[in-house]
Coordinates of C-alpha atoms in Angstrom, one line a residue:
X210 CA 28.8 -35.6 91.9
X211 CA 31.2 -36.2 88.6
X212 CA 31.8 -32.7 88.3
X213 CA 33.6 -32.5 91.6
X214 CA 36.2 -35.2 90.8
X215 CA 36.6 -34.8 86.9
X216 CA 37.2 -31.5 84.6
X217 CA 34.8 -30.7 81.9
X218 CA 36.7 -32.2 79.4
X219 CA 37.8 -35.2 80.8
X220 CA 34.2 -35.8 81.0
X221 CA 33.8 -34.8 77.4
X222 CA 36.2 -37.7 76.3
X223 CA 34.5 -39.9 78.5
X224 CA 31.1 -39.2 76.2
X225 CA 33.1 -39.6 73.7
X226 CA 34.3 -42.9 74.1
X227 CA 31.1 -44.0 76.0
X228 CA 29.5 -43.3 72.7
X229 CA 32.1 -45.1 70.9
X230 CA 30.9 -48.3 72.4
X231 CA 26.9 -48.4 72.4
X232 CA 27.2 -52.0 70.6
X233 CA 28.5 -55.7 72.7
X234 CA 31.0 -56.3 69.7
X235 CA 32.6 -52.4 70.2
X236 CA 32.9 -53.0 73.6
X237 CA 34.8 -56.5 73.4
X238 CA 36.8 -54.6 70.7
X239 CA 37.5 -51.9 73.2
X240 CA 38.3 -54.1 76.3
X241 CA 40.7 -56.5 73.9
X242 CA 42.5 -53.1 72.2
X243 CA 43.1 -52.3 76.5
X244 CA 44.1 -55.6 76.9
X245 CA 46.6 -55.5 74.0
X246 CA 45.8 -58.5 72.4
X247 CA 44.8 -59.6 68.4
X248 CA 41.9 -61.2 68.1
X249 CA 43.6 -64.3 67.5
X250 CA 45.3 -64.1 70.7
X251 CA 41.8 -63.5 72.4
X252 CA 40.4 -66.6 70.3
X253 CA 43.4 -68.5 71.5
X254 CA 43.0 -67.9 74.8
X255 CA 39.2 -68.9 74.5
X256 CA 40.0 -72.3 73.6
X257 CA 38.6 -71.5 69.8
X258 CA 40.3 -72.4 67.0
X259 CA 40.0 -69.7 65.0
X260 CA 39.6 -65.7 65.2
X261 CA 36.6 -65.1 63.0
X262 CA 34.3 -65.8 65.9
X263 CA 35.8 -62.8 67.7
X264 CA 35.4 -60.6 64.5
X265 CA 31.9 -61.6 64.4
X266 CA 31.2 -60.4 67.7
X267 CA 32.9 -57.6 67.4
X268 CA 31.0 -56.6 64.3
X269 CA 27.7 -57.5 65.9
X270 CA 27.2 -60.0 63.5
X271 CA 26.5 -62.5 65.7
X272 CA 25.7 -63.2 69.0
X273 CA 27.7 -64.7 71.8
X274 CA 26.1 -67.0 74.5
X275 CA 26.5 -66.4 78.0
X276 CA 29.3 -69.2 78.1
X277 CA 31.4 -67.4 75.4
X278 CA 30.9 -64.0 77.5
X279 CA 31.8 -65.5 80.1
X280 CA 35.4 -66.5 78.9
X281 CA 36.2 -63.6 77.4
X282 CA 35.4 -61.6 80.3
X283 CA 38.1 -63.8 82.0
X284 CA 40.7 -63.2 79.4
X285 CA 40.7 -60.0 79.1
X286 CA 40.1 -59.2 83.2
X287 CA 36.7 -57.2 83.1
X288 CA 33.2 -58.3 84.0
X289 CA 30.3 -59.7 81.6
X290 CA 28.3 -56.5 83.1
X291 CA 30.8 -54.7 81.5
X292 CA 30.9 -56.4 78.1
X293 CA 27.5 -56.2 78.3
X294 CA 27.2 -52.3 78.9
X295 CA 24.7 -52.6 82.0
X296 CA 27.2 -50.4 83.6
X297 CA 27.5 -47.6 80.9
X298 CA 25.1 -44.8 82.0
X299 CA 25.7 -40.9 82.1
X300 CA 23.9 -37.5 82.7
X301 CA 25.1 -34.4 82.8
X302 CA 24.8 -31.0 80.5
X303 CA 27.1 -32.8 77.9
X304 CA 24.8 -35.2 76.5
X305 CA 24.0 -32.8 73.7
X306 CA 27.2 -32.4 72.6
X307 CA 27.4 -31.7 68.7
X308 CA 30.3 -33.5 67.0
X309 CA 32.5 -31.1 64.7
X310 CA 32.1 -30.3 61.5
X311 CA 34.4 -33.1 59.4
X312 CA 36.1 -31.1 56.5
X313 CA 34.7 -32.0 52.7
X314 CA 37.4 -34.1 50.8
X315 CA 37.5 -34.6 46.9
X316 CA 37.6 -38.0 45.3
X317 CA 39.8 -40.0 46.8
X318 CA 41.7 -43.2 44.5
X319 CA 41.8 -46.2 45.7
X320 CA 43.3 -49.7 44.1
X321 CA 41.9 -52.8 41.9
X322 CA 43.3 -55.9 43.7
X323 CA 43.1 -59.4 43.0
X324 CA 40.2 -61.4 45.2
X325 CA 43.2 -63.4 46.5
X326 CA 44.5 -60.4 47.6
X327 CA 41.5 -59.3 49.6
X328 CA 41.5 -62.3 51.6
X329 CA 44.5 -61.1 53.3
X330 CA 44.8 -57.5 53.1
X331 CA 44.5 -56.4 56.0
X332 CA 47.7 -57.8 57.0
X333 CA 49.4 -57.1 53.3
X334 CA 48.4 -53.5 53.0
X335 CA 51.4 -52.0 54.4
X336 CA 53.6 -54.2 51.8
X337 CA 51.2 -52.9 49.0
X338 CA 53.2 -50.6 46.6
X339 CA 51.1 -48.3 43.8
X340 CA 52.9 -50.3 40.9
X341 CA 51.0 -53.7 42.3
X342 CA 47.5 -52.5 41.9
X343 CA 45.9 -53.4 38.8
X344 CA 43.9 -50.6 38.2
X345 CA 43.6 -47.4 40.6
X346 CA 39.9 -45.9 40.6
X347 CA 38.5 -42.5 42.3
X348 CA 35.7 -42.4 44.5
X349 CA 34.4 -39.3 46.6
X350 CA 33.0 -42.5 49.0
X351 CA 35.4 -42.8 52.0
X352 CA 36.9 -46.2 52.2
X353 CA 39.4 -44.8 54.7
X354 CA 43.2 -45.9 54.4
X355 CA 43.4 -49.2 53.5
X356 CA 40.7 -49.6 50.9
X357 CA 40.3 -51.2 47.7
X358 CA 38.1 -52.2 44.6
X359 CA 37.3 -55.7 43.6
X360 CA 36.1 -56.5 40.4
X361 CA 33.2 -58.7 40.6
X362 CA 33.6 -62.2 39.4
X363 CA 30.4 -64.5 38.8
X364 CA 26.5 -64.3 38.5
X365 CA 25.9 -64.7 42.0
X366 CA 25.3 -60.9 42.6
X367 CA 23.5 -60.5 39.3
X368 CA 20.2 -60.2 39.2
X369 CA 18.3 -61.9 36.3
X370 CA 14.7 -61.4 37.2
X371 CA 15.5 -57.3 37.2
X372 CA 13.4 -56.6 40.6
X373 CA 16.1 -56.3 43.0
X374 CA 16.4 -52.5 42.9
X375 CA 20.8 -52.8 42.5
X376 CA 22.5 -55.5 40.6
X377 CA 26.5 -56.4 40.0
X378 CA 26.8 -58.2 37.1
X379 CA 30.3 -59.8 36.0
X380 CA 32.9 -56.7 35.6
X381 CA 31.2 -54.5 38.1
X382 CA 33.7 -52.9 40.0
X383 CA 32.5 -52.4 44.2
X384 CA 34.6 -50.5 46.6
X385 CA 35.2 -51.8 49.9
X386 CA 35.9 -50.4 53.2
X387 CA 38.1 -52.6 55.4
X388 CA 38.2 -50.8 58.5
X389 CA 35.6 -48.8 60.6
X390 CA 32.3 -50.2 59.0
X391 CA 29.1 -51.3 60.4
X392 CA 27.6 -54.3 59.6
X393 CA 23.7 -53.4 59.0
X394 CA 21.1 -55.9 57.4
X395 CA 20.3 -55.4 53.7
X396 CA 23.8 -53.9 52.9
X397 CA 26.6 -54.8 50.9
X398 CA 29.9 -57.0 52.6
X399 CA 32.6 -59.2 51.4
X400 CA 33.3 -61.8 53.3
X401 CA 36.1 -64.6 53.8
X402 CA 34.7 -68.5 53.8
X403 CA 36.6 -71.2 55.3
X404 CA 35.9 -74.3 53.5
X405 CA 36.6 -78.0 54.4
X406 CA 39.9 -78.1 53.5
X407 CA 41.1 -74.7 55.9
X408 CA 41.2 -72.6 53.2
X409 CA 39.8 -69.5 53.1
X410 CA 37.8 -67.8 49.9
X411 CA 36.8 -64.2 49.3
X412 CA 33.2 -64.0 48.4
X413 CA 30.9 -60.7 47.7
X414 CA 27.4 -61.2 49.2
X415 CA 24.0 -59.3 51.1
X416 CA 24.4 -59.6 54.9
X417 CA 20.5 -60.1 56.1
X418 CA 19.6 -60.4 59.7
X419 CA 16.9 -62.8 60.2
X420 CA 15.0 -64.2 63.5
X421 CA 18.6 -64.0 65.5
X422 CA 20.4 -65.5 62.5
X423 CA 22.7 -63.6 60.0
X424 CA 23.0 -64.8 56.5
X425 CA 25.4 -63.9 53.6
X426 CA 22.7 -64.0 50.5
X427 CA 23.1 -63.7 46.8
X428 CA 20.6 -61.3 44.9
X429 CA 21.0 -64.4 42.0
X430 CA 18.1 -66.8 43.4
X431 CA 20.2 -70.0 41.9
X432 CA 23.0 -69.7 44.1
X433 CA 23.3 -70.7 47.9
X434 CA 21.9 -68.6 51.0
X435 CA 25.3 -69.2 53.4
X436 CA 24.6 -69.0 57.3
X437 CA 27.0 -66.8 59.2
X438 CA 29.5 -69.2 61.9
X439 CA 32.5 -69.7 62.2
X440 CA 33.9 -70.7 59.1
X441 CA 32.5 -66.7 58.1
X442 CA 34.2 -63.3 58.4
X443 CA 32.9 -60.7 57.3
X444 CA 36.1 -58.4 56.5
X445 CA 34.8 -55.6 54.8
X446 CA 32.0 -53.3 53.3
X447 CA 30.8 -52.6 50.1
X448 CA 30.4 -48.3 50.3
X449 CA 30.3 -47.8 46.4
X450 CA 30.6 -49.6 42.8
X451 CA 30.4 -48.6 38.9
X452 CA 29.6 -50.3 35.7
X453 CA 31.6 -52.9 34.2
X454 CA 35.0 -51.2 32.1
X455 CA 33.5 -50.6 28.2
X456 CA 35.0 -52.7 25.7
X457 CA 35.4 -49.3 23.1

């Protein structure tokens, strides 16, 4: 039995980090993190020519054939069974395990950065100094470490037919979270867009989960649905937002 070759904590941890991957995209992010490899590197090694299909996967935002399982398996030296979680299983009196209390925090500020800026801040941030913020705004909404506020640009998020129960018109201000987010259908993301040229574009948008399909929609009906592929990476969540800054 477990209990004879493992202590009670190790098999603690082990719930722990079992629990930690219950999705295919945490998994492939677990296995790579092993591995030591970006997800370019992994991408790279797949043949593919660029890394937002492994973010995708590895926010569950879309689903990888059995071919593209298959090669990433390879890469990083574990099985698709294993990518796949058919062996994950556990029993034992730890299931019930309550996680610990986290401690309250107070509001927590957080800066205004340019939409150019976003595109690449995940691999800026540690350059970032207070003086190049624009604007720094509190929220009591964790947006860990690294987050930011974008100030929304355009109608696309507006709503002009007042039904849709939130709306960001020109000004709003949203708070993103970078790091650590889920990607659930009906919430709030930013995204990055590769366009025909190769480069890339920040855009704010509704991620909606559809009959196996994921789609980046506007809650303005005159602007473009975009489908989720490649040329999509979704690099961040929208957790909070506030009214446009008053002109008095």
């Amino acid at each position: 039995m477990i209990a004879n070759t493992i202590s009670e904590r190790d098999l603690l941890q082990a719930v722990i980090r079992i629990d930690g991957m219950n999705t295919l995209g945490s998994r492939i992010a677990h296995y790579r993190s092993l591995k030591g490899i970006s997800q370019a590197k992994l991408a790279k090694a797949c043949g593919w020519a660029s890394q937002s299909r492994i973010g995708n996967y590895e926010k569950d935002t879309r689903e990888p054939s059995l071919d593209d399982l298959e090669l990433i398996a390879q890469v990083l030296d574990v099985t698709v069974a294993e990518l796949i979680g058919s062996e994950l299983t556990i029993s034992g009196s730890l299931q019930n395990v309550e996680p610990p209390l986290q401690p309250s925090r107070g509001p927590q500020a957080y800066p205004l950065i340019s939409w150019v800026a976003a595109g690449g801040w995940m691999e800026s941030c540690d350059n970032f100094l207070p003086g190049d913020a624009e604007e720094w705004l509190s929220s009591e909404e964790n947006a860990g470490t690294n987050g930011y506020w974008l100030e929304v640009k355009g109608r696309s998020m507006f709503d002009p037919t007042g039904l849709a129960p939130v709306s960001f018109p020109p000004g709003h201000r949203i708070l993103v979270q970078p790091e650590g987010f889920d990607v659930i259908s009906g919430k709030f993301y930013v995204a990055r867009l590769r366009g025909e040229d190769g480069r890339w574009e920040t855009t704010f948008k509704q991620y909606v989960r559809d009959a196996g399909s994921s789609y980046l929609q506007p809650l303005n009906p005159t602007f473009e649905t975009l489908k989720v592929d490649d040329n999509v990476e979704i690099i961040g969540r929208v957790i909070d937002s506030r009214p446009p800054r008053s002109v008095f």
